[in-house]
């Protein structure tokens, strides 16, 4: 067994060489008969795509790109669901040295147009049901149905793949906009090293794994964890066409005998709330979660329902996945509720003092940061506009994640909140995640979000928005007492709003910033009426 430090160095080296050819790395070097992807369609019908088939189709797509004058450095976007054609397009884009711009299919036209304009995309490939979202601009539109016909008539690209090297641009994508306007991020090819490492150490995926990442490839986690990293590693990956349902998810897990599942916390909660998971009906040995902090209620359910605890993982579009509870035996640590985990191989993390750019005392809440020089998988230097927007401090020694957390002597990191989500009430600093974790354990709570609301006496107070579970009833007073008894008397929500749904970004992250905006507007309106 190769030790983690040695393996990290190997991967960092592999993805940084100047002669690196992405199509060769992800496709051409693998045995042509080996399965690259398992695609699950309607009625759970499975089709497979081999590396040989992917090599042929992507070379044909490269011909189409070349005919359109698309080459090295040009931006090509997709507005496509999960399919074999999506894989063809991705590898074909990288075969000609172009840069991929992923667009999430749940985006409205304004979001699509904004990203196309800001990335300066030259070509957009869109599914038929997405075409209406692509407006007029400095880009050509190729419908997926037309793509099929053109691919059938095209010959393979004879030029050979373009080697862009480890520092060459691979993907031009945008952050989810959880706390502000989405920012453009350009990932170099060497960014993939961190995801390959994450696949092995974080997710515990090996040559014999049956691996399924359920995240959408319109976002960084889905693109890299579901497609790029497994292609690089030569591990078959699963793509489920269509939308999420508990029945379909359980069908895939059972039919394919999935061993490694990676999904957002909302997927696990939806499975739990569906009532469709029978105790010990199936076992998935390696369960992972990312996208939002994992509240303890999920792991109160998962061991009996799915046979294992869910390992929470933390990452960002800018970074990849630096923190979590790794599955690989060489670096695994016991899962702890209300904790983010430890630094994954290839990363060094710390918590900085709230006011000084130096490490805070152990177990003190401060600014979660990456130690740049000690993190070989760190590739981010600035956003696409050339500005780092205050991410680097301490003369460049530290990258600020924008989250607050604490870290103990063992290296265990405990999330507190987004930096601007911290609630300061009468001098107390309260992390909304702590309160949410307690609320979510109540049987009547399906989802919740905790925010700071303006208060004349205390400056800010804790308020909660709660979506109740089906066929349950609960009062605000009961939930307030629940938090007092199980967390802290001073941190209970002063007001609880029962709502049908929580506002979320297209990637499924709760928009607490939107809840704060709405609540502050309401409070100001109430104050004006009282005058």
XYZ file of C-alpha atoms in Angstrom:
531
model
C 0.000 0.000 0.000
C 1.366 3.419 -0.997
C 1.290 5.858 1.898
C -0.907 8.969 1.472
C 1.964 11.460 1.250
C 3.667 9.467 -1.502
C 0.416 8.984 -3.400
C -0.403 12.686 -3.125
C 2.975 13.576 -4.567
C 2.507 11.078 -7.411
C -0.875 12.549 -8.371
C 0.346 16.147 -8.111
C 3.231 15.266 -10.433
C 1.057 13.336 -12.909
C -1.328 16.234 -13.415
C 1.262 19.013 -13.629
C 3.502 17.924 -16.516
C 3.770 20.335 -19.442
C 2.981 17.644 -22.023
C -0.284 16.557 -20.421
C -3.022 15.628 -22.921
C -6.476 15.619 -21.284
C -8.134 13.280 -23.805
C -5.274 10.833 -23.390
C -5.466 11.102 -19.605
C -9.230 10.620 -19.306
C -9.919 8.295 -22.224
C -7.326 7.115 -24.731
C -4.866 5.489 -22.309
C -7.497 3.100 -20.907
C -8.250 -0.321 -22.466
C -10.726 0.235 -25.292
C -13.096 -2.517 -24.082
C -13.179 -1.284 -20.478
C -16.443 0.326 -19.338
C -16.176 4.063 -18.822
C -19.752 4.858 -17.783
C -22.964 3.028 -16.933
C -25.987 5.068 -17.955
C -29.308 4.331 -16.229
C -32.358 5.439 -18.216
C -36.112 5.013 -17.976
C -37.315 1.939 -16.075
C -33.729 1.528 -14.848
C -32.586 0.238 -18.238
C -28.779 0.261 -18.319
C -26.501 1.009 -21.254
C -22.721 1.142 -21.109
C -20.125 3.229 -22.903
C -16.632 1.796 -23.272
C -13.472 3.866 -23.507
C -13.129 2.774 -27.125
C -16.626 4.046 -27.943
C -15.956 7.280 -26.089
C -12.669 7.754 -27.950
C -14.416 7.318 -31.311
C -17.384 9.590 -30.574
C -15.234 12.313 -28.999
C -12.911 12.308 -32.013
C -15.950 12.801 -34.246
C -17.086 15.692 -32.073
C -13.590 17.160 -32.271
C -14.055 17.186 -36.055
C -17.268 19.185 -35.646
C -15.522 21.648 -33.349
C -12.597 22.054 -35.727
C -14.967 22.788 -38.622
C -16.472 25.582 -36.525
C -13.059 27.070 -35.833
C -13.087 26.003 -32.172
C -9.622 25.351 -30.818
C -7.256 25.848 -27.944
C -8.568 28.195 -25.253
C -12.036 28.693 -26.797
C -15.000 28.327 -24.445
C -17.657 25.717 -25.224
C -20.720 25.417 -22.981
C -23.361 22.745 -22.505
C -26.938 22.884 -21.278
C -27.430 19.124 -21.219
C -28.686 16.422 -18.919
C -26.711 13.306 -18.032
C -26.175 11.216 -21.143
C -23.601 9.479 -23.331
C -23.630 12.556 -25.567
C -22.523 14.713 -22.635
C -19.430 12.505 -22.194
C -18.745 12.725 -25.940
C -18.928 16.514 -25.833
C -16.695 16.863 -22.785
C -13.865 14.691 -24.056
C -14.202 16.222 -27.530
C -13.872 19.732 -26.098
C -10.687 18.790 -24.281
C -9.389 16.868 -27.293
C -9.114 20.131 -29.274
C -7.697 22.072 -26.297
C -10.881 24.059 -25.703
C -12.274 24.979 -22.264
C -15.540 23.615 -20.911
C -18.272 25.861 -19.448
C -20.852 23.790 -17.515
C -24.392 25.165 -17.248
C -26.939 23.701 -14.834
C -30.161 22.648 -16.555
C -32.298 24.202 -13.805
C -30.946 27.676 -14.643
C -33.371 30.236 -16.053
C -32.510 32.152 -19.220
C -30.990 35.124 -17.360
C -28.518 32.906 -15.482
C -27.593 31.063 -18.680
C -27.033 34.291 -20.618
C -24.961 35.821 -17.814
C -22.571 32.869 -17.731
C -22.283 32.656 -21.502
C -21.445 36.338 -21.730
C -18.975 36.359 -18.863
C -17.155 33.249 -20.078
C -17.160 34.536 -23.698
C -18.488 31.197 -24.908
C -18.323 30.561 -28.655
C -20.541 27.487 -28.840
C -23.417 26.080 -26.740
C -24.701 22.519 -27.031
C -28.260 22.371 -25.658
C -30.821 19.637 -25.208
C -34.064 20.268 -27.089
C -35.965 21.104 -23.906
C -33.243 23.598 -22.887
C -32.839 25.424 -26.208
C -35.363 28.145 -25.321
C -33.091 29.334 -22.477
C -30.233 30.204 -24.834
C -30.755 33.732 -26.149
C -28.987 35.593 -28.892
C -25.332 36.416 -28.395
C -21.807 35.963 -29.678
C -22.212 32.225 -29.648
C -23.487 29.485 -31.916
C -26.098 27.049 -30.641
C -25.988 23.356 -31.514
C -29.021 21.335 -30.465
C -28.333 17.870 -29.085
C -30.639 16.251 -31.668
C -28.672 17.899 -34.468
C -25.464 16.832 -32.752
C -26.411 13.160 -33.120
C -26.916 13.509 -36.861
C -23.692 15.468 -37.329
C -21.690 12.956 -35.280
C -22.964 10.095 -37.411
C -21.748 11.848 -40.570
C -18.467 13.157 -39.189
C -15.139 11.419 -39.601
C -12.681 11.115 -36.709
C -10.437 14.081 -36.054
C -7.095 13.276 -37.645
C -5.000 16.027 -36.094
C -4.501 14.325 -32.730
C -5.269 15.666 -29.283
C -3.936 19.029 -28.148
C -1.699 18.823 -25.075
C -2.453 21.870 -22.922
C -0.286 20.842 -19.959
C -1.014 20.888 -16.256
C -1.341 24.656 -16.062
C -3.605 24.872 -19.118
C -7.266 25.829 -18.559
C -9.714 22.922 -18.331
C -13.014 24.318 -17.040
C -14.459 27.830 -16.741
C -17.296 27.646 -14.259
C -19.075 29.836 -11.731
C -19.591 29.572 -7.980
C -23.076 28.790 -6.724
C -23.768 32.306 -5.447
C -24.768 31.212 -1.947
C -23.609 34.475 -0.358
C -23.352 36.854 -3.323
C -22.984 37.131 -7.071
C -21.490 34.032 -8.734
C -17.782 34.437 -9.480
C -15.974 32.909 -12.429
C -13.328 30.298 -11.643
C -10.949 28.831 -14.231
C -9.684 25.397 -13.251
C -6.304 24.314 -14.628
C -5.827 20.666 -15.558
C -3.781 20.064 -12.401
C -6.936 20.839 -10.382
C -7.998 17.274 -11.257
C -5.225 15.855 -9.046
C -7.123 16.879 -5.929
C -10.295 15.196 -7.187
C -8.470 11.997 -8.117
C -7.001 11.976 -4.613
C -10.456 12.652 -3.164
C -11.929 9.747 -5.141
C -9.402 7.369 -3.595
C -8.982 8.694 -0.068
C -12.194 10.608 0.590
C -14.719 8.370 -1.165
C -12.784 5.114 -0.800
C -13.284 4.183 -4.463
C -11.083 1.398 -5.814
C -10.837 -0.777 -8.897
C -13.598 -3.133 -7.693
C -16.003 -0.438 -6.457
C -19.508 0.054 -7.819
C -19.450 3.813 -7.628
C -22.295 6.286 -8.019
C -22.073 10.032 -7.468
C -25.633 11.360 -7.679
C -24.663 15.039 -7.953
C -25.466 17.006 -11.108
C -22.490 17.639 -13.433
C -23.632 21.217 -13.902
C -21.717 21.915 -10.684
C -18.138 21.261 -9.621
C -18.894 18.312 -7.339
C -20.951 16.468 -9.940
C -18.629 17.274 -12.830
C -15.449 16.158 -11.090
C -16.679 13.471 -8.685
C -19.145 11.856 -11.105
C -17.255 12.220 -14.402
C -13.710 13.588 -14.478
C -12.116 11.792 -11.512
C -13.502 8.313 -12.290
C -12.546 8.679 -15.968
C -9.036 9.632 -14.894
C -8.865 6.675 -12.513
C -10.378 4.218 -14.979
C -13.226 3.356 -12.593
C -16.705 2.868 -14.150
C -19.062 5.644 -13.085
C -22.859 5.720 -12.989
C -25.011 8.448 -14.547
C -28.737 8.395 -13.780
C -30.813 10.199 -16.393
C -33.792 12.244 -15.277
C -34.727 13.766 -11.947
C -34.461 12.490 -8.391
C -37.004 10.249 -6.736
C -36.624 8.040 -3.700
C -37.924 4.993 -5.566
C -35.513 5.447 -8.481
C -32.565 6.014 -6.153
C -33.350 2.866 -4.187
C -33.794 0.963 -7.446
C -30.341 1.983 -8.669
C -28.695 1.140 -5.355
C -30.309 -2.299 -5.342
C -29.995 -3.189 -9.036
C -26.350 -2.165 -9.374
C -25.383 -3.252 -5.844
C -23.704 0.113 -5.321
C -20.817 0.034 -2.855
C -19.875 3.740 -2.865
C -22.560 6.454 -2.934
C -21.875 10.191 -2.909
C -24.881 12.510 -2.666
C -26.066 15.772 -1.146
C -27.584 15.760 2.366
C -30.968 16.531 0.786
C -30.879 13.139 -0.981
C -30.385 11.273 2.289
C -33.096 13.313 4.010
C -35.482 12.687 1.122
C -34.832 8.948 1.367
C -35.441 9.074 5.096
C -38.611 11.152 4.789
C -40.018 8.962 2.002
C -40.536 6.014 4.309
C -39.471 3.760 1.411
C -36.237 2.487 2.961
C -36.843 -0.747 4.810
C -34.396 -1.536 7.570
C -31.400 -3.545 6.306
C -33.050 -4.112 2.922
C -29.777 -3.060 1.317
C -26.318 -2.110 2.503
C -24.062 0.543 0.977
C -20.693 0.259 2.756
C -19.336 3.669 1.746
C -21.758 6.601 2.072
C -20.563 10.164 1.502
C -22.183 13.587 1.545
C -21.189 17.063 0.342
C -22.734 20.395 -0.574
C -24.232 21.394 2.786
C -23.239 20.527 6.361
C -24.581 17.127 7.369
C -26.878 17.409 10.371
C -26.850 14.564 12.946
C -30.394 13.412 12.102
C -29.109 11.732 8.934
C -26.671 9.511 10.826
C -29.301 8.696 13.419
C -31.144 7.026 10.508
C -28.530 5.804 8.018
C -26.797 2.925 9.901
C -30.023 0.993 10.368
C -31.506 1.943 6.994
C -28.441 1.710 4.722
C -25.999 -0.239 6.845
C -23.393 2.481 7.386
C -22.852 6.019 8.596
C -22.622 8.880 6.118
C -19.206 10.555 5.925
C -19.500 14.307 5.535
C -17.108 16.070 3.128
C -16.438 19.750 2.581
C -15.291 21.581 -0.523
C -15.556 24.648 -2.713
C -15.541 25.348 -6.433
C -12.264 27.203 -5.938
C -10.535 24.405 -4.048
C -11.951 20.977 -4.624
C -12.420 18.840 -1.483
C -9.955 19.654 1.332
C -11.787 18.397 4.456
C -13.903 15.422 5.440
C -14.201 12.015 7.030
C -12.183 9.868 4.610
C -13.195 6.299 3.842
C -9.764 4.958 2.915
C -8.424 2.848 5.765
C -4.996 4.500 5.673
C -6.418 7.880 6.735
C -9.891 7.127 8.133
C -11.096 8.602 11.419
C -14.335 7.866 13.301
C -17.312 9.938 12.154
C -18.239 12.605 14.699
C -21.576 14.407 14.678
C -21.468 18.184 14.143
C -17.949 18.019 12.731
C -16.532 18.537 9.234
C -13.760 15.977 9.579
C -10.012 16.362 9.117
C -7.760 17.679 6.374
C -7.705 15.202 3.485
C -4.401 14.114 1.902
C -2.875 16.942 -0.095
C -4.325 19.657 2.142
C -3.385 21.510 5.326
C -6.049 23.525 7.095
C -6.067 25.901 10.030
C -8.366 28.316 11.833
C -7.265 31.934 11.969
C -8.002 34.402 14.730
C -11.091 36.523 13.900
C -9.007 39.703 13.964
C -5.428 38.652 13.205
C -3.951 36.652 10.337
C -2.467 34.009 12.595
C -3.743 30.671 13.911
C -6.323 30.884 16.679
C -6.142 28.932 19.914
C -7.310 25.331 19.715
C -11.100 24.873 19.830
C -11.626 28.611 19.326
C -14.035 29.631 16.573
C -12.259 31.624 13.878
C -11.798 31.897 10.117
C -11.330 28.561 8.389
C -8.323 28.738 6.053
C -6.103 26.659 3.800
C -2.346 26.784 4.422
C -1.298 27.411 0.831
C 2.357 26.336 0.867
C 1.517 23.056 2.619
C -1.338 22.092 0.272
C -0.022 20.499 -2.953
C -3.553 20.190 -4.374
C -4.141 23.951 -4.083
C -4.420 25.501 -7.568
C -6.615 28.582 -7.065
C -4.866 31.960 -7.332
C -7.608 34.380 -8.422
C -11.049 34.539 -9.981
C -11.586 34.862 -13.720
C -11.655 38.651 -13.391
C -8.075 38.555 -12.055
C -9.024 39.561 -8.500
C -8.822 37.264 -5.479
C -11.607 39.273 -3.751
C -9.811 39.184 -0.401
C -9.395 35.412 -0.284
C -5.656 35.495 0.471
C -4.308 36.972 3.715
C -1.104 36.842 5.725
C 1.000 37.861 2.711
C -0.506 35.005 0.723
C 0.128 32.300 3.308
C -3.555 31.592 3.885
C -6.634 31.204 1.705
C -9.866 32.139 3.490
C -12.758 29.801 2.793
C -15.367 32.295 3.997
C -16.501 29.884 6.720
C -15.990 29.971 10.462
C -14.977 26.861 12.388
C -12.840 25.529 15.208
C -10.123 22.883 15.198
C -8.913 20.723 18.078
C -5.602 19.065 18.936
C -6.436 15.991 16.824
C -7.075 18.101 13.722
C -10.862 17.640 13.881
C -12.616 20.624 12.296
C -16.039 21.711 13.508
C -18.101 23.961 11.273
C -19.739 27.015 12.782
C -21.197 28.978 9.864
C -20.545 30.970 6.780
C -18.560 34.025 7.867
C -21.509 36.333 7.275
C -24.040 33.919 8.832
C -22.649 34.222 12.384
C -25.283 35.545 14.784
C -24.056 37.956 17.453
C -26.785 38.287 20.067
C -26.211 40.319 23.209
C -22.485 39.620 22.948
C -22.856 35.875 22.277
C -21.559 34.456 18.997
C -23.970 31.759 17.810
C -23.353 29.496 14.826
C -26.611 28.754 13.000
C -25.451 25.240 12.086
C -25.398 24.251 15.764
C -29.024 25.309 16.195
C -30.059 23.742 12.884
C -28.449 20.445 13.892
C -30.596 20.281 17.022
C -33.811 21.332 15.298
C -33.311 18.785 12.534
C -33.328 15.957 15.070
C -36.976 16.655 15.928
C -39.271 14.139 14.241
C -41.527 16.910 12.902
C -38.731 18.852 11.178
C -38.011 17.924 7.548
C -35.714 20.897 6.837
C -34.712 24.067 8.617
C -32.567 27.172 8.331
C -31.446 29.505 11.106
C -30.600 33.177 10.554
C -29.912 36.429 12.380
C -32.847 38.848 12.437
C -32.591 42.502 13.531
C -33.648 43.246 17.109
C -33.645 46.644 18.823
C -32.708 45.289 22.244
C -30.141 42.629 21.343
C -28.909 43.823 17.941
C -29.621 40.415 16.429
C -31.695 37.441 17.502
C -31.893 33.847 16.382
C -34.847 33.012 14.148
C -35.636 29.734 12.407
C -37.497 28.796 9.234
C -38.919 25.290 9.452
C -40.420 22.930 6.888
C -42.414 20.301 8.757
C -42.421 16.626 7.832
C -45.541 15.146 6.271
C -48.315 14.089 8.668
C -46.717 15.813 11.655
C -47.602 18.807 13.778
C -45.464 20.822 16.143
C -45.681 24.211 17.820
C -43.080 26.942 17.888
C -42.969 26.670 21.661
C -42.165 22.955 21.485
C -39.270 23.520 19.098
C -37.941 26.400 21.194
C -37.908 24.212 24.287
C -36.295 21.419 22.237
C -33.317 23.698 21.471
C -33.089 24.941 25.064
C -32.993 21.399 26.425
C -30.577 19.971 23.858
C -28.230 22.858 23.021
C -28.299 26.098 25.019
C -30.880 28.214 26.784
C -29.615 31.457 25.260
C -29.470 30.181 21.660
C -33.067 29.087 21.076
C -34.894 30.708 18.121
C -36.839 33.735 19.369
C -39.239 33.260 16.487
C -40.011 30.265 14.320
C -41.501 30.648 10.852
C -43.255 27.589 9.431
C -42.814 27.636 5.654
C -43.636 25.218 2.797
C -40.100 25.329 1.383
C -36.713 26.991 1.849
C -35.109 29.151 -0.851
C -32.192 27.327 -2.447
C -29.588 27.851 -5.109
C -29.959 25.685 -8.227
C -27.387 23.306 -6.720
C -29.587 22.769 -3.655
C -27.780 24.925 -1.087
C -30.037 26.850 1.277
C -29.948 30.606 0.608
C -29.777 31.969 4.141
C -28.764 35.312 2.673
C -32.177 35.491 0.975
C -33.965 34.601 4.210
C -32.026 37.331 6.011
C -32.913 39.859 3.323
C -36.598 38.984 3.491
C -36.699 39.038 7.273
C -34.876 42.363 7.581
C -37.281 43.931 5.103
C -40.201 42.635 7.170
C -38.717 43.954 10.433
C -38.095 47.378 8.916
C -41.663 47.419 7.622
C -43.010 46.497 11.042
C -40.934 49.243 12.684
C -42.184 51.832 10.193
C -45.820 50.898 10.894
C -45.227 51.268 14.647
C -43.906 54.815 14.340
